């Protein structure tokens, strides 16, 4: 089956008792047993819920994966991956990361004795310098948030396999429509389902997808033991959201390209980060591993004062000033004070996350209205 057909049909079967085409919202905490230990495969809803299972099967299919476990948020999913590690283990990760990933690594898991190396992953060879006998994992986010660096997944996978590491790819920005890291050699794909998969800014959720039975068993054990499971209503909303993922992504990509081209030579813009430009330093890798370039764009304003940046950020009418991304509505975000506020100024400025950087999540509105809004806000 091709992508759009899978988005609509994979994992979702008509309800056997009524024929309802949509998987019901199984809003239940427990399941009645015929006699102790004899049940219909469901014991308690932290462990299993049919609405969640339909969604998990659907997301697994979209990532060409065998298994998927859904969590109550993207950070809940990240937390579960970290719980597969032990004190003394080391993780090699990127120097441009989602702020919440940086925060959980440094503020939660460093205290439990796990060591993180935040390095430039755009040259995968850099990884080799940091590998020692304690290294267990590579955590890569691509495209990166918010400077849109592209990390070569195949190159990371080769190093990971040679050294017996686990390669985790945060695929939130690309979505499975644009990129399938498992096909490129990753061991685990992580999603903030909150973003493109949900797509309607109404759910917070995370997911982990893998082809490896042993990794899946571990992740599912952690979910059931620690309880960061999503509720059935949220799972239903995401099943519904995903049915239009391919349609939304097509428009996100179309609008993203138009916005990038419009802003590229704009007199008020100093720098623009979008992997679709041939002069983007990682454009060739983007072309190789992604099917298109998406709707995420970051810009640096020419007028670098914080007053000007705030004024521009507050002047939009179609774009809304908000954290998050990947929904149908266009959003503008100021990473330095919003999504990346948890990263120290020196750290974020090293990778270009300066005070005058704004991140756009280009939505699926009519492109004429989006461009007109950019024009008036920048003016
Ligand atoms: C939002 C986001 C997360 C965290 O996901 P939540 O669902 O907000 O917990 C992780 N990685 C990236 C790239 C994100 O954009």
Short mmCIF file of C-alpha atoms and ligand atoms in Angstrom, two decimals, residues 73-76 78 98 101 141 145 170 172-173 190 192-195 204-206 325, ligand 1:
data_model
loop_
_atom_site.label_atom_id
_atom_site.label_comp_id
_atom_site.label_asym_id
_atom_site.label_seq_id
_atom_site.Cartn_x
_atom_site.Cartn_y
_atom_site.Cartn_z
CA UNK A 73 3.69 13.19 25.08
CA UNK A 74 6.81 13.34 22.98
CA UNK A 75 8.80 13.89 26.17
CA UNK A 76 7.14 10.81 27.71
CA UNK A 78 11.92 10.34 25.06
CA UNK A 98 14.50 20.60 20.75
CA UNK A 101 15.16 17.17 24.84
CA UNK A 141 17.10 15.03 15.41
CA UNK A 145 14.98 22.53 15.62
CA UNK A 170 13.56 12.25 16.36
CA UNK A 172 9.04 15.05 14.42
CA UNK A 173 9.99 17.81 11.96
CA UNK A 190 10.65 8.99 17.99
CA UNK A 192 6.15 14.18 19.02
CA UNK A 193 2.73 13.13 17.68
CA UNK A 194 1.56 16.54 18.94
CA UNK A 195 2.96 18.09 15.76
CA UNK A 204 -0.20 16.20 23.10
CA UNK A 205 1.25 12.74 22.40
CA UNK A 206 4.44 10.83 21.61
CA UNK A 325 4.35 23.38 15.11
C1 LIG B 1 7.63 19.14 20.41
C2 LIG B 1 8.84 18.33 20.21
C3 LIG B 1 9.24 17.35 21.12
C4 LIG B 1 8.48 17.11 22.42
O1 LIG B 1 7.21 16.59 22.21
P1 LIG B 1 5.94 16.90 23.16
O2 LIG B 1 4.84 16.18 22.48
O3 LIG B 1 5.78 18.38 23.19
O4 LIG B 1 6.26 16.37 24.51
C5 LIG B 1 10.38 16.62 20.83
N1 LIG B 1 11.10 16.83 19.72
C6 LIG B 1 10.75 17.77 18.82
C7 LIG B 1 11.57 17.96 17.60
C8 LIG B 1 9.62 18.56 19.03
O5 LIG B 1 9.29 19.51 18.16
#
